[in-house]
Structures are given as structure tokens and as C-alpha cells.
Amino acid sequence: MNEPAVRVDTASQVPPYAQIRAQLGALIVTGRLAEGDRLPTVRQLATDLGLAPGTVARAYRELEAAELIRTRRGAGSRVAAPPAGPTRPYASQLSTLARDFTSSARALGADTEAIMAAVRDALGPDRP
């Protein structure tokens, strides 16, 4: 990760760790971060974003639990291999993305119907 692809809005109601998790997760799921790409160290990303290391560490732990990254002591954190077989997203990854989207939408003041309308619009007219 050569460029600062993650940004945190400290004025948002969405906690910083959730913003980091959502942004890195999206970069990984969309392929902008490829298998084996090294992530910044917890300390480095925390310094870059002006956050406490524990905040970044929580985001990394949640990404690891979702099997999007793997962390090894001394080797750092890297993007995990995509799942073998059909490229269907894991339920936990979808839950994480949905939770992050919902939290961000609610922070903007959206109610449930507005959130559902946004999802329907994003799916487009050819949705199943």
C-alpha cells in the first residue's frame, strides 16, 4: 500500500475503527488490494491517521476475523488469499459491509426506508 488509501472522518458518528475496516475491506473485496499486498503496520497507520494504535489494531483484528487479511508476528499484515472455489462473498463479509453502510447512512440521518431505497437503487433495475 503505497498511497494513503484510508481516510478517517473524526467528525463522523461512525467509529474510526469501523471506517478503517470498511475502507480496507472494500479495497480488498474490489481487488484494489491484491493477495499478498502488505498493509502498513498498526503503528504506522495510526500515526498517519492521527489515531491511537488500538483503534487501528481493532480494525485489523476484525479484518482478520473476516478472513480478509492475515497477520503474522514479524511479517506484518497482508491481504489474504481469496477463498477457493466459487467467488461468493462470505456471509460475515456481507454482514460487515452492510453494518458499515448502515452505520454510515444513519450517521447522515437516513432512516430505514431511505437506506433500503439506496440499496435498491445501487442494485439497479436488473437485480434479482
Short mmCIF file of C-alpha atoms in Angstrom, two decimals:
data_model
loop_
_atom_site.label_atom_id
_atom_site.label_comp_id
_atom_site.label_asym_id
_atom_site.label_seq_id
_atom_site.Cartn_x
_atom_site.Cartn_y
_atom_site.Cartn_z
CA MET A 1 0.00 0.00 0.00
CA ASN A 2 2.00 2.95 -1.28
CA GLU A 3 -0.59 5.70 -1.12
CA PRO A 4 -2.78 6.72 1.80
CA ALA A 5 -5.95 4.98 0.63
CA VAL A 6 -7.64 5.19 4.02
CA ARG A 7 -9.14 8.36 5.42
CA VAL A 8 -10.92 8.84 8.72
CA ASP A 9 -13.56 11.48 9.38
CA THR A 10 -13.24 12.18 13.10
CA ALA A 11 -16.46 14.22 13.00
CA SER A 12 -18.46 11.20 11.80
CA GLN A 13 -20.64 9.21 14.17
CA VAL A 14 -19.12 6.06 12.65
CA PRO A 15 -16.23 5.00 14.90
CA PRO A 16 -12.76 5.38 13.34
CA TYR A 17 -12.02 1.63 13.58
CA ALA A 18 -15.22 0.91 11.60
CA GLN A 19 -14.24 3.45 8.94
CA ILE A 20 -10.82 1.83 8.59
CA ARG A 21 -12.32 -1.67 8.48
CA ALA A 22 -14.88 -0.67 5.85
CA GLN A 23 -12.40 1.13 3.62
CA LEU A 24 -9.73 -1.57 3.72
CA GLY A 25 -12.38 -4.26 3.32
CA ALA A 26 -13.75 -2.52 0.22
CA LEU A 27 -10.23 -2.18 -1.26
CA ILE A 28 -9.63 -5.89 -0.72
CA VAL A 29 -13.04 -7.14 -1.93
CA THR A 30 -12.85 -4.99 -5.08
CA GLY A 31 -9.32 -6.18 -5.85
CA ARG A 32 -7.61 -2.80 -5.45
CA LEU A 33 -5.51 -4.54 -2.81
CA ALA A 34 -4.36 -7.91 -4.08
CA GLU A 35 -3.43 -11.11 -2.31
CA GLY A 36 -0.11 -10.71 -0.55
CA ASP A 37 -0.13 -6.91 -0.56
CA ARG A 38 1.36 -5.70 2.68
CA LEU A 39 -0.65 -3.33 4.84
CA PRO A 40 1.01 -0.62 6.88
CA THR A 41 1.90 -1.61 10.42
CA VAL A 42 -0.66 -0.77 13.06
CA ARG A 43 1.67 1.86 14.48
CA GLN A 44 2.39 3.41 11.07
CA LEU A 45 -1.25 3.65 10.01
CA ALA A 46 -2.21 5.03 13.43
CA THR A 47 0.48 7.70 13.09
CA ASP A 48 -0.57 8.52 9.51
CA LEU A 49 -4.21 8.92 10.55
CA GLY A 50 -3.54 10.60 13.89
CA LEU A 51 -5.24 7.80 15.84
CA ALA A 52 -4.38 5.56 18.76
CA PRO A 53 -2.74 2.26 17.76
CA GLY A 54 -5.53 0.34 19.50
CA THR A 55 -8.05 1.83 17.07
CA VAL A 56 -6.17 0.51 14.04
CA ALA A 57 -5.45 -2.79 15.80
CA ARG A 58 -9.20 -3.33 16.31
CA ALA A 59 -9.87 -2.73 12.61
CA TYR A 60 -7.11 -5.19 11.67
CA ARG A 61 -8.48 -7.81 14.11
CA GLU A 62 -11.92 -7.53 12.56
CA LEU A 63 -10.49 -7.79 9.04
CA GLU A 64 -8.59 -10.87 10.13
CA ALA A 65 -11.74 -12.39 11.65
CA ALA A 66 -13.46 -11.80 8.30
CA GLU A 67 -10.52 -13.63 6.68
CA LEU A 68 -9.63 -10.63 4.52
CA ILE A 69 -6.13 -10.24 5.96
CA ARG A 70 -3.64 -12.43 7.76
CA THR A 71 -1.18 -11.22 10.35
CA ARG A 72 1.99 -12.92 11.43
CA ARG A 73 4.30 -11.68 14.12
CA GLY A 74 7.40 -10.25 12.49
CA ALA A 75 5.92 -10.46 8.99
CA GLY A 76 3.16 -7.89 9.36
CA SER A 77 -0.33 -7.90 7.92
CA ARG A 78 -1.02 -8.91 4.34
CA VAL A 79 -4.09 -9.33 2.18
CA ALA A 80 -5.28 -12.92 2.49
CA ALA A 81 -5.79 -15.27 -0.42
CA PRO A 82 -9.27 -15.13 -1.88
CA PRO A 83 -11.45 -18.09 -1.00
CA ALA A 84 -11.05 -21.17 -3.17
CA GLY A 85 -13.94 -22.22 -5.33
CA PRO A 86 -16.84 -20.03 -6.39
CA THR A 87 -16.30 -16.35 -5.70
CA ARG A 88 -19.33 -15.91 -3.46
CA PRO A 89 -18.80 -13.47 -0.62
CA TYR A 90 -18.84 -14.91 2.84
CA ALA A 91 -21.84 -14.09 4.99
CA SER A 92 -19.56 -12.45 7.55
CA GLN A 93 -18.06 -10.16 4.90
CA LEU A 94 -21.51 -9.17 3.67
CA SER A 95 -22.61 -8.55 7.25
CA THR A 96 -19.59 -6.35 7.87
CA LEU A 97 -20.17 -4.33 4.70
CA ALA A 98 -23.90 -3.99 5.44
CA ARG A 99 -23.23 -2.95 9.04
CA ASP A 100 -20.69 -0.34 7.92
CA PHE A 101 -23.01 1.04 5.25
CA THR A 102 -25.95 1.17 7.63
CA SER A 103 -23.90 2.92 10.33
CA SER A 104 -22.64 5.49 7.84
CA ALA A 105 -26.13 6.08 6.44
CA ARG A 106 -27.62 6.50 9.91
CA ALA A 107 -24.83 8.95 10.79
CA LEU A 108 -26.06 11.01 7.82
CA GLY A 109 -29.57 10.93 9.31
CA ALA A 110 -31.08 8.34 6.95
CA ASP A 111 -33.98 6.26 8.20
CA THR A 112 -34.59 2.60 7.36
CA GLU A 113 -36.69 3.34 4.27
CA ALA A 114 -34.07 5.71 2.83
CA ILE A 115 -31.34 3.12 3.44
CA MET A 116 -33.40 0.40 1.73
CA ALA A 117 -34.14 2.72 -1.22
CA ALA A 118 -30.42 3.44 -1.60
CA VAL A 119 -29.64 -0.29 -1.67
CA ARG A 120 -32.40 -0.93 -4.24
CA ASP A 121 -31.05 1.90 -6.40
CA ALA A 122 -27.48 0.58 -6.08
CA LEU A 123 -28.60 -2.88 -7.21
CA GLY A 124 -30.04 -1.36 -10.37
CA PRO A 125 -33.00 -2.38 -12.50
CA ASP A 126 -31.66 -5.85 -13.34
CA ARG A 127 -31.43 -7.01 -9.72
CA PRO A 128 -32.82 -10.46 -8.92
#
